[in-house]
Amino acid sequence: MPTKRKITNLSALISGLSPEDRALAERIFDVSTTTGRLDPPEAMHAWISKSFGSVDRVTAQRIVKVTNRITLEGTLFNELRASRPLDTGVSLDLDREIAATEGDPFCHPEEGTPADVFGRVEGEHATTASNVAKYDGFHGVIVFDDHNPLHLTPEKVAGYVSVGLQWGRKALEADPKARYPFLMWNCLWRAGGSIIHGHAQVTATRGTHYPKVERLRRAASAYKTEHGSDYFSDLNNVHASLGLDIPLEGVRAFASLSPIKEKELVVIGDEPADPSLSRAVGALLEGYVHNLGVRAFNVAFYMPPLGPTQEDWSDFPTVVYIVDRGDPANRTSDMGAMELYAASVVASDPFRVAEALRNGSPDSS
Ligand SMILES: [Zn+2]
């Protein structure tokens, strides 16, 4: 009987790969499985059964620890945590809450927001503004024409990204040292967005890239020196060999085996301005919202610098991360000390995430 494709069977699934695929998977990932046990008093049984389905599910819990040996990103998967009772606070109608802020300053950016020193970039679906309280010397806001950020389509997302990249080139013209761009989207408060109206953000920094981007460049460069092959291609091939890839035109995309938090997707494109990359990101976000019920998410674009630098970026593609930040009605933060300082704890199974985005509907198994 074939091994069921789920994260708790990851070690067995890797063992079942062809020798070449298995060697590559074991080169990049360290996988170990453990069982957490407990002994609940009789008085708790009814509550446990109601909350988690059965007492057996709780008394022996399978936990899979996945560590990316190259980048030292790591995740602990425990499906049981997804059915853990949470304080969901007041129930709220998200659409109503979003609609209630219509007419905010981002609905009329020309009067409601400042421009950058180089003016605004205006596109078909968005206009840029200058962020009032800046992360960095250059910090712009990509203000979407749509108030509701969840009314997204691949075309609109491609428009948002295109405006952000044009903003990066304007910043470089204004300051030739501001070579390192970063593009991000915090959708709704749960993902760190302070304003509901649809918006992404873009920054440009000097000197060296942001430390997490630079750390990935160094890890990939060391990998190439040691193994003589491209880290990003190998990473994608490991995910594809296990069936975690999501086929999309012009990019490589997969549900990550070492997600930073729930349902993390990685999209690798040749270069940031390639429209098939931003459209693929838009298609995945559409699947996120419609197939997986995600409402709050982060998107981050890791891009090479726009001008010549001392570091070698020649092998660095554009890497886009997409992650679910949980239910906006939930008052418990999705990240605590474990995620900030040790390893990520994740409930969603990447095999289910890939299936839901590939088939267009979530798998309930
Ligand atoms: Zn608005």
mmCIF file of C-alpha atoms and ligand atoms in Angstrom:
data_model
loop_
_atom_site.group_PDB
_atom_site.id
_atom_site.type_symbol
_atom_site.label_atom_id
_atom_site.label_comp_id
_atom_site.label_asym_id
_atom_site.label_seq_id
_atom_site.Cartn_x
_atom_site.Cartn_y
_atom_site.Cartn_z
ATOM 1 C CA MET A 1 0.000 0.000 0.000
ATOM 2 C CA PRO A 2 1.444 3.418 -0.895
ATOM 3 C CA THR A 3 2.271 5.764 1.972
ATOM 4 C CA LYS A 4 -0.505 8.306 2.480
ATOM 5 C CA ARG A 5 0.689 11.712 1.383
ATOM 6 C CA LYS A 6 0.654 13.746 4.564
ATOM 7 C CA ILE A 7 3.247 15.635 6.540
ATOM 8 C CA THR A 8 3.297 13.134 9.418
ATOM 9 C CA ASN A 9 4.501 10.526 6.889
ATOM 10 C CA LEU A 10 7.276 12.746 5.495
ATOM 11 C CA SER A 11 10.165 10.448 6.490
ATOM 12 C CA ALA A 12 8.513 7.464 4.774
ATOM 13 C CA LEU A 13 7.641 9.555 1.709
ATOM 14 C CA ILE A 14 11.287 10.642 1.357
ATOM 15 C CA SER A 15 12.435 7.023 1.767
ATOM 16 C CA GLY A 16 10.140 6.077 -1.124
ATOM 17 C CA LEU A 17 11.710 8.538 -3.576
ATOM 18 C CA SER A 18 14.140 7.532 -6.319
ATOM 19 C CA PRO A 19 17.757 7.366 -5.031
ATOM 20 C CA GLU A 20 18.645 10.717 -6.683
ATOM 21 C CA ASP A 21 15.552 12.517 -5.387
ATOM 22 C CA ARG A 22 16.024 11.023 -1.945
ATOM 23 C CA ALA A 23 19.659 12.126 -1.797
ATOM 24 C CA LEU A 24 18.653 15.668 -2.739
ATOM 25 C CA ALA A 25 15.820 15.750 -0.172
ATOM 26 C CA GLU A 26 18.185 14.505 2.553
ATOM 27 C CA ARG A 27 20.861 16.983 1.516
ATOM 28 C CA ILE A 28 18.496 19.914 2.120
ATOM 29 C CA PHE A 29 16.124 18.684 4.825
ATOM 30 C CA ASP A 30 16.577 16.954 8.137
ATOM 31 C CA VAL A 31 13.307 15.247 9.135
ATOM 32 C CA SER A 32 12.523 13.566 12.431
ATOM 33 C CA THR A 33 9.299 12.320 13.951
ATOM 34 C CA THR A 34 8.382 12.044 17.598
ATOM 35 C CA THR A 35 5.260 11.212 19.592
ATOM 36 C CA GLY A 36 4.046 13.484 22.377
ATOM 37 C CA ARG A 37 2.100 11.599 25.063
ATOM 38 C CA LEU A 38 -0.080 12.599 27.981
ATOM 39 C CA ASP A 39 -2.422 11.060 30.510
ATOM 40 C CA PRO A 40 -5.710 12.991 30.898
ATOM 41 C CA PRO A 41 -7.960 12.496 33.939
ATOM 42 C CA GLU A 42 -11.364 10.888 33.282
ATOM 43 C CA ALA A 43 -13.056 14.240 33.969
ATOM 44 C CA MET A 44 -11.334 15.740 30.905
ATOM 45 C CA HIS A 45 -12.322 13.018 28.421
ATOM 46 C CA ALA A 46 -15.626 14.537 27.318
ATOM 47 C CA TRP A 47 -14.061 17.934 26.739
ATOM 48 C CA ILE A 48 -11.105 16.421 24.854
ATOM 49 C CA SER A 49 -13.396 14.351 22.612
ATOM 50 C CA LYS A 50 -15.531 17.409 21.874
ATOM 51 C CA SER A 51 -12.536 19.641 21.144
ATOM 52 C CA PHE A 52 -10.211 17.239 19.310
ATOM 53 C CA GLY A 53 -12.438 14.426 17.997
ATOM 54 C CA SER A 54 -11.210 11.638 20.260
ATOM 55 C CA VAL A 55 -9.113 11.029 23.385
ATOM 56 C CA ASP A 56 -6.711 8.823 21.388
ATOM 57 C CA ARG A 57 -5.800 11.712 19.106
ATOM 58 C CA VAL A 58 -4.544 13.609 22.146
ATOM 59 C CA THR A 59 -2.883 10.868 24.195
ATOM 60 C CA ALA A 60 -0.419 10.120 21.372
ATOM 61 C CA GLN A 61 0.358 13.027 19.041
ATOM 62 C CA ARG A 62 2.708 12.714 16.095
ATOM 63 C CA ILE A 63 5.011 15.663 15.651
ATOM 64 C CA VAL A 64 7.280 16.087 12.644
ATOM 65 C CA LYS A 65 10.300 18.352 12.892
ATOM 66 C CA VAL A 66 11.664 19.594 9.561
ATOM 67 C CA THR A 67 14.878 21.598 9.406
ATOM 68 C CA ASN A 68 16.294 23.119 6.251
ATOM 69 C CA ARG A 69 19.998 22.339 6.724
ATOM 70 C CA ILE A 70 21.052 25.043 4.271
ATOM 71 C CA THR A 71 19.127 28.024 5.641
ATOM 72 C CA LEU A 72 18.384 26.705 9.162
ATOM 73 C CA GLU A 73 14.697 27.479 8.764
ATOM 74 C CA GLY A 74 12.682 24.934 10.681
ATOM 75 C CA THR A 75 9.156 23.893 11.478
ATOM 76 C CA LEU A 76 7.364 21.616 13.926
ATOM 77 C CA PHE A 77 4.170 20.184 12.438
ATOM 78 C CA ASN A 78 1.352 18.989 14.662
ATOM 79 C CA GLU A 79 -2.030 18.633 12.982
ATOM 80 C CA LEU A 80 -3.745 18.402 16.337
ATOM 81 C CA ARG A 81 -3.008 22.044 17.046
ATOM 82 C CA ALA A 82 -5.374 23.072 14.252
ATOM 83 C CA SER A 83 -8.320 21.765 16.276
ATOM 84 C CA ARG A 84 -7.129 23.374 19.502
ATOM 85 C CA PRO A 85 -9.773 25.601 21.115
ATOM 86 C CA LEU A 86 -8.936 29.275 20.659
ATOM 87 C CA ASP A 87 -10.303 32.485 22.029
ATOM 88 C CA THR A 88 -12.007 33.827 18.940
ATOM 89 C CA GLY A 89 -13.194 36.981 20.703
ATOM 90 C CA VAL A 90 -16.257 38.716 19.371
ATOM 91 C CA SER A 91 -17.660 37.246 16.196
ATOM 92 C CA LEU A 92 -17.415 39.742 13.410
ATOM 93 C CA ASP A 93 -18.622 40.151 9.913
ATOM 94 C CA LEU A 94 -15.405 40.876 8.072
ATOM 95 C CA ASP A 95 -17.013 42.259 4.929
ATOM 96 C CA ARG A 96 -19.039 44.692 7.017
ATOM 97 C CA GLU A 97 -15.977 45.722 8.990
ATOM 98 C CA ILE A 98 -14.030 46.375 5.765
ATOM 99 C CA ALA A 99 -16.950 48.292 4.225
ATOM 100 C CA ALA A 100 -17.315 50.428 7.362
ATOM 101 C CA THR A 101 -13.964 52.123 6.653
ATOM 102 C CA GLU A 102 -14.843 53.092 3.059
ATOM 103 C CA GLY A 103 -14.113 56.758 2.404
ATOM 104 C CA ASP A 104 -10.775 56.583 4.265
ATOM 105 C CA PRO A 105 -7.758 58.652 3.053
ATOM 106 C CA PHE A 106 -6.602 55.777 0.789
ATOM 107 C CA CYS A 107 -9.932 56.011 -1.101
ATOM 108 C CA HIS A 108 -8.713 59.423 -2.372
ATOM 109 C CA PRO A 109 -4.896 59.200 -2.271
ATOM 110 C CA GLU A 110 -4.296 62.487 -4.147
ATOM 111 C CA GLU A 111 -5.670 64.466 -1.213
ATOM 112 C CA GLY A 112 -5.404 61.879 1.530
ATOM 113 C CA THR A 113 -1.756 60.783 1.235
ATOM 114 C CA PRO A 114 1.624 62.484 0.698
ATOM 115 C CA ALA A 115 3.604 61.970 -2.532
ATOM 116 C CA ASP A 116 7.228 60.896 -2.626
ATOM 117 C CA VAL A 117 9.918 63.472 -3.467
ATOM 118 C CA PHE A 118 9.933 61.992 -6.999
ATOM 119 C CA GLY A 119 6.157 62.156 -7.306
ATOM 120 C CA ARG A 120 3.716 59.279 -7.654
ATOM 121 C CA VAL A 121 3.637 56.191 -9.834
ATOM 122 C CA GLU A 122 0.164 55.697 -11.236
ATOM 123 C CA GLY A 123 -0.915 52.384 -12.703
ATOM 124 C CA GLU A 124 -4.095 50.750 -13.852
ATOM 125 C CA HIS A 125 -5.015 49.344 -10.429
ATOM 126 C CA ALA A 126 -2.962 51.366 -7.934
ATOM 127 C CA THR A 127 -1.221 54.669 -7.161
ATOM 128 C CA THR A 128 1.789 55.153 -4.921
ATOM 129 C CA ALA A 129 2.021 57.366 -1.860
ATOM 130 C CA SER A 130 4.915 58.141 0.447
ATOM 131 C CA ASN A 131 4.665 56.389 3.809
ATOM 132 C CA VAL A 132 4.209 58.972 6.551
ATOM 133 C CA ALA A 133 6.268 57.130 9.232
ATOM 134 C CA LYS A 134 9.025 55.390 7.285
ATOM 135 C CA TYR A 135 10.747 52.034 7.786
ATOM 136 C CA ASP A 136 13.702 53.266 5.729
ATOM 137 C CA GLY A 137 14.935 56.269 3.711
ATOM 138 C CA PHE A 138 12.600 55.335 0.874
ATOM 139 C CA HIS A 139 9.275 53.811 1.902
ATOM 140 C CA GLY A 140 6.272 53.950 -0.356
ATOM 141 C CA VAL A 141 2.721 52.694 -0.178
ATOM 142 C CA ILE A 142 1.081 51.036 -3.170
ATOM 143 C CA VAL A 143 -2.508 52.215 -2.670
ATOM 144 C CA PHE A 144 -4.910 49.891 -4.453
ATOM 145 C CA ASP A 145 -7.875 51.336 -6.355
ATOM 146 C CA ASP A 146 -9.988 48.708 -4.531
ATOM 147 C CA HIS A 147 -10.885 49.531 -0.954
ATOM 148 C CA ASN A 148 -11.453 45.852 -0.142
ATOM 149 C CA PRO A 149 -8.061 44.088 -0.325
ATOM 150 C CA LEU A 150 -9.714 40.672 -0.781
ATOM 151 C CA HIS A 151 -11.296 41.669 -4.111
ATOM 152 C CA LEU A 152 -8.065 40.631 -5.795
ATOM 153 C CA THR A 153 -7.422 39.052 -9.195
ATOM 154 C CA PRO A 154 -4.163 38.010 -10.936
ATOM 155 C CA GLU A 155 -4.461 41.087 -13.208
ATOM 156 C CA LYS A 156 -4.850 43.478 -10.265
ATOM 157 C CA VAL A 157 -1.961 41.891 -8.348
ATOM 158 C CA ALA A 158 0.248 42.160 -11.457
ATOM 159 C CA GLY A 159 -0.702 45.848 -11.569
ATOM 160 C CA TYR A 160 0.191 46.380 -7.876
ATOM 161 C CA VAL A 161 3.593 44.728 -8.327
ATOM 162 C CA SER A 162 4.325 46.635 -11.539
ATOM 163 C CA VAL A 163 3.625 49.968 -9.803
ATOM 164 C CA GLY A 164 5.859 48.910 -6.880
ATOM 165 C CA LEU A 165 8.751 48.005 -9.193
ATOM 166 C CA GLN A 166 8.433 51.325 -11.051
ATOM 167 C CA TRP A 167 8.540 53.042 -7.663
ATOM 168 C CA GLY A 168 11.817 51.190 -6.952
ATOM 169 C CA ARG A 169 13.356 52.527 -10.165
ATOM 170 C CA LYS A 170 12.241 56.084 -9.297
ATOM 171 C CA ALA A 171 13.814 55.744 -5.863
ATOM 172 C CA LEU A 172 17.056 54.592 -7.502
ATOM 173 C CA GLU A 173 17.024 57.631 -9.799
ATOM 174 C CA ALA A 174 16.537 59.866 -6.780
ATOM 175 C CA ASP A 175 19.346 58.117 -4.861
ATOM 176 C CA PRO A 176 21.688 55.862 -6.876
ATOM 177 C CA LYS A 177 22.758 54.153 -3.626
ATOM 178 C CA ALA A 178 19.212 53.000 -2.793
ATOM 179 C CA ARG A 179 19.770 49.842 -4.840
ATOM 180 C CA TYR A 180 18.098 47.222 -2.696
ATOM 181 C CA PRO A 181 14.284 47.064 -3.108
ATOM 182 C CA PHE A 182 11.824 45.156 -0.945
ATOM 183 C CA LEU A 183 8.137 44.734 -1.738
ATOM 184 C CA MET A 184 5.641 43.508 0.839
ATOM 185 C CA TRP A 185 1.911 43.212 1.469
ATOM 186 C CA ASN A 186 0.383 42.970 4.948
ATOM 187 C CA CYS A 187 -3.279 42.136 4.316
ATOM 188 C CA LEU A 188 -5.529 43.153 7.235
ATOM 189 C CA TRP A 189 -4.641 43.814 10.874
ATOM 190 C CA ARG A 190 -3.885 40.245 11.733
ATOM 191 C CA ALA A 191 -1.002 40.358 9.219
ATOM 192 C CA GLY A 192 0.300 43.706 10.506
ATOM 193 C CA GLY A 193 -1.695 46.008 8.211
ATOM 194 C CA SER A 194 -2.695 49.131 10.139
ATOM 195 C CA ILE A 195 -5.055 50.367 7.410
ATOM 196 C CA ILE A 196 -7.830 48.179 6.007
ATOM 197 C CA HIS A 197 -7.920 49.755 2.522
ATOM 198 C CA GLY A 198 -5.974 47.513 0.125
ATOM 199 C CA HIS A 199 -2.320 48.469 0.019
ATOM 200 C CA ALA A 200 1.147 46.979 -0.309
ATOM 201 C CA GLN A 201 4.431 48.625 0.571
ATOM 202 C CA VAL A 202 7.802 49.063 -1.029
ATOM 203 C CA THR A 203 11.120 50.179 0.402
ATOM 204 C CA ALA A 204 14.607 50.775 -0.973
ATOM 205 C CA THR A 205 17.685 50.494 1.191
ATOM 206 C CA ARG A 206 21.393 51.335 0.868
ATOM 207 C CA GLY A 207 24.657 49.607 1.761
ATOM 208 C CA THR A 208 23.583 45.961 1.787
ATOM 209 C CA HIS A 209 20.277 44.200 1.341
ATOM 210 C CA TYR A 210 17.968 43.591 4.326
ATOM 211 C CA PRO A 211 19.597 40.954 6.544
ATOM 212 C CA LYS A 212 17.135 38.141 5.875
ATOM 213 C CA VAL A 213 17.497 38.581 2.106
ATOM 214 C CA GLU A 214 21.286 38.748 2.381
ATOM 215 C CA ARG A 215 21.301 35.661 4.608
ATOM 216 C CA LEU A 216 19.436 33.680 1.920
ATOM 217 C CA ARG A 217 21.869 34.912 -0.762
ATOM 218 C CA ARG A 218 24.815 33.754 1.359
ATOM 219 C CA ALA A 219 23.227 30.354 2.105
ATOM 220 C CA ALA A 220 22.518 29.734 -1.592
ATOM 221 C CA SER A 221 26.014 30.866 -2.550
ATOM 222 C CA ALA A 222 27.647 28.523 0.018
ATOM 223 C CA TYR A 223 25.428 25.694 -1.254
ATOM 224 C CA LYS A 224 26.621 26.262 -4.806
ATOM 225 C CA THR A 225 30.260 26.269 -3.682
ATOM 226 C CA GLU A 226 29.802 23.034 -1.728
ATOM 227 C CA HIS A 227 27.530 21.045 -4.059
ATOM 228 C CA GLY A 228 28.076 22.667 -7.444
ATOM 229 C CA SER A 229 24.370 23.078 -8.091
ATOM 230 C CA ASP A 230 21.742 25.777 -7.795
ATOM 231 C CA TYR A 231 20.050 25.870 -4.392
ATOM 232 C CA PHE A 232 16.752 27.278 -5.648
ATOM 233 C CA SER A 233 16.416 24.660 -8.403
ATOM 234 C CA ASP A 234 17.273 21.870 -5.970
ATOM 235 C CA LEU A 235 14.824 23.191 -3.370
ATOM 236 C CA ASN A 236 12.080 23.307 -5.982
ATOM 237 C CA ASN A 237 12.959 19.814 -7.235
ATOM 238 C CA VAL A 238 12.710 18.333 -3.734
ATOM 239 C CA HIS A 239 9.233 19.806 -3.292
ATOM 240 C CA ALA A 240 8.176 18.682 -6.793
ATOM 241 C CA SER A 241 9.453 15.133 -6.260
ATOM 242 C CA LEU A 242 7.207 14.877 -3.196
ATOM 243 C CA GLY A 243 4.201 16.342 -5.033
ATOM 244 C CA LEU A 244 4.196 19.698 -3.261
ATOM 245 C CA ASP A 245 4.588 21.749 -6.433
ATOM 246 C CA ILE A 246 1.782 23.929 -7.761
ATOM 247 C CA PRO A 247 2.019 24.134 -11.572
ATOM 248 C CA LEU A 248 1.735 27.727 -12.805
ATOM 249 C CA GLU A 249 2.933 29.265 -16.033
ATOM 250 C CA GLY A 250 6.435 30.716 -16.088
ATOM 251 C CA VAL A 251 7.329 30.127 -12.409
ATOM 252 C CA ARG A 252 8.213 27.410 -9.924
ATOM 253 C CA ALA A 253 5.810 27.324 -6.969
ATOM 254 C CA PHE A 254 5.343 24.961 -4.036
ATOM 255 C CA ALA A 255 3.855 24.568 -0.560
ATOM 256 C CA SER A 256 6.884 24.802 1.736
ATOM 257 C CA LEU A 257 8.221 21.927 3.854
ATOM 258 C CA SER A 258 9.698 24.455 6.306
ATOM 259 C CA PRO A 259 6.967 27.120 6.467
ATOM 260 C CA ILE A 260 7.463 30.155 8.710
ATOM 261 C CA LYS A 261 3.766 29.846 9.613
ATOM 262 C CA GLU A 262 0.519 28.392 8.243
ATOM 263 C CA LYS A 263 0.164 27.412 4.554
ATOM 264 C CA GLU A 264 3.374 29.071 3.401
ATOM 265 C CA LEU A 265 3.914 29.130 -0.361
ATOM 266 C CA VAL A 266 7.158 29.880 -2.187
ATOM 267 C CA VAL A 267 7.189 31.199 -5.744
ATOM 268 C CA ILE A 268 10.455 31.416 -7.677
ATOM 269 C CA GLY A 269 10.618 33.584 -10.795
ATOM 270 C CA ASP A 270 13.422 34.613 -13.082
ATOM 271 C CA GLU A 271 13.137 38.308 -12.496
ATOM 272 C CA PRO A 272 10.779 40.605 -10.597
ATOM 273 C CA ALA A 273 9.351 42.431 -13.630
ATOM 274 C CA ASP A 274 8.311 39.202 -15.385
ATOM 275 C CA PRO A 275 4.498 39.548 -15.513
ATOM 276 C CA SER A 276 4.039 35.763 -15.242
ATOM 277 C CA LEU A 277 5.541 35.966 -11.726
ATOM 278 C CA SER A 278 3.157 38.610 -10.381
ATOM 279 C CA ARG A 279 0.202 36.929 -12.095
ATOM 280 C CA ALA A 280 1.177 33.601 -10.504
ATOM 281 C CA VAL A 281 1.324 35.306 -7.097
ATOM 282 C CA GLY A 282 -2.120 36.769 -7.801
ATOM 283 C CA ALA A 283 -3.496 33.367 -8.829
ATOM 284 C CA LEU A 284 -2.163 31.795 -5.620
ATOM 285 C CA LEU A 285 -3.649 34.597 -3.510
ATOM 286 C CA GLU A 286 -6.981 34.106 -5.265
ATOM 287 C CA GLY A 287 -6.746 30.398 -4.354
ATOM 288 C CA TYR A 288 -5.787 31.363 -0.806
ATOM 289 C CA VAL A 289 -8.920 33.475 -0.383
ATOM 290 C CA HIS A 290 -11.410 31.341 -2.316
ATOM 291 C CA ASN A 291 -10.171 27.760 -1.818
ATOM 292 C CA LEU A 292 -8.516 27.931 1.587
ATOM 293 C CA GLY A 293 -10.588 30.682 3.233
ATOM 294 C CA VAL A 294 -7.546 32.797 4.092
ATOM 295 C CA ARG A 295 -8.320 36.397 4.983
ATOM 296 C CA ALA A 296 -5.125 37.816 6.490
ATOM 297 C CA PHE A 297 -1.805 37.127 4.794
ATOM 298 C CA ASN A 298 1.684 38.443 4.180
ATOM 299 C CA VAL A 299 3.487 38.535 0.852
ATOM 300 C CA ALA A 300 7.214 39.339 0.528
ATOM 301 C CA PHE A 301 9.355 39.722 -2.600
ATOM 302 C CA TYR A 302 13.072 38.901 -2.246
ATOM 303 C CA MET A 303 14.677 40.629 -5.231
ATOM 304 C CA PRO A 304 18.246 41.204 -6.373
ATOM 305 C CA PRO A 305 19.511 44.809 -6.245
ATOM 306 C CA LEU A 306 18.793 47.222 -9.094
ATOM 307 C CA GLY A 307 22.378 48.344 -9.635
ATOM 308 C CA PRO A 308 25.946 47.026 -9.363
ATOM 309 C CA THR A 309 27.020 45.867 -5.893
ATOM 310 C CA GLN A 310 30.015 44.251 -4.216
ATOM 311 C CA GLU A 311 28.130 41.003 -3.571
ATOM 312 C CA ASP A 312 27.453 38.452 -6.317
ATOM 313 C CA TRP A 313 23.733 38.294 -7.029
ATOM 314 C CA SER A 314 24.067 36.617 -10.444
ATOM 315 C CA ASP A 315 22.423 33.351 -9.316
ATOM 316 C CA PHE A 316 19.736 34.918 -7.157
ATOM 317 C CA PRO A 317 16.221 34.652 -8.625
ATOM 318 C CA THR A 318 13.153 36.523 -7.379
ATOM 319 C CA VAL A 319 11.687 34.586 -4.458
ATOM 320 C CA VAL A 320 8.185 35.382 -3.246
ATOM 321 C CA TYR A 321 6.821 34.139 0.088
ATOM 322 C CA ILE A 322 3.106 34.004 0.882
ATOM 323 C CA VAL A 323 1.836 33.057 4.354
ATOM 324 C CA ASP A 324 -1.541 32.824 6.113
ATOM 325 C CA ARG A 325 -1.731 34.784 9.376
ATOM 326 C CA GLY A 326 -4.947 33.287 10.689
ATOM 327 C CA ASP A 327 -8.520 34.330 11.309
ATOM 328 C CA PRO A 328 -8.990 38.100 11.756
ATOM 329 C CA ALA A 329 -11.598 37.322 14.421
ATOM 330 C CA ASN A 330 -9.052 35.487 16.549
ATOM 331 C CA ARG A 331 -7.516 37.495 19.375
ATOM 332 C CA THR A 332 -4.658 35.034 20.069
ATOM 333 C CA SER A 333 -1.573 35.976 18.059
ATOM 334 C CA ASP A 334 -0.333 33.274 15.704
ATOM 335 C CA MET A 335 3.266 33.879 16.765
ATOM 336 C CA GLY A 336 4.855 33.618 20.168
ATOM 337 C CA ALA A 337 8.318 33.116 21.621
ATOM 338 C CA MET A 338 8.638 29.726 19.908
ATOM 339 C CA GLU A 339 8.282 31.257 16.420
ATOM 340 C CA LEU A 340 10.337 34.349 17.186
ATOM 341 C CA TYR A 341 13.267 32.590 18.828
ATOM 342 C CA ALA A 342 13.178 28.792 18.285
ATOM 343 C CA ALA A 343 11.225 27.204 15.409
ATOM 344 C CA SER A 344 7.852 27.695 13.770
ATOM 345 C CA VAL A 345 4.923 25.612 14.993
ATOM 346 C CA VAL A 346 2.484 24.875 12.194
ATOM 347 C CA ALA A 347 -0.816 22.989 11.997
ATOM 348 C CA SER A 348 -1.560 23.103 8.262
ATOM 349 C CA ASP A 349 -0.278 20.175 6.196
ATOM 350 C CA PRO A 350 1.636 21.368 3.087
ATOM 351 C CA PHE A 351 0.343 18.343 1.160
ATOM 352 C CA ARG A 352 -3.257 19.522 1.744
ATOM 353 C CA VAL A 353 -2.323 23.119 0.876
ATOM 354 C CA ALA A 354 -0.761 22.095 -2.452
ATOM 355 C CA GLU A 355 -3.770 19.908 -3.277
ATOM 356 C CA ALA A 356 -6.285 22.638 -2.495
ATOM 357 C CA LEU A 357 -4.477 25.144 -4.695
ATOM 358 C CA ARG A 358 -3.993 22.665 -7.503
ATOM 359 C CA ASN A 359 -7.504 21.258 -7.577
ATOM 360 C CA GLY A 360 -9.346 24.437 -6.764
ATOM 361 C CA SER A 361 -11.000 23.169 -3.606
ATOM 362 C CA PRO A 362 -9.776 22.327 -0.137
ATOM 363 C CA ASP A 363 -9.297 18.678 0.734
ATOM 364 C CA SER A 364 -11.173 17.953 3.920
ATOM 365 C CA SER A 365 -9.413 14.652 4.686
HETATM 366 ZN ZN ZN B 1 -10.564 53.023 1.235
#
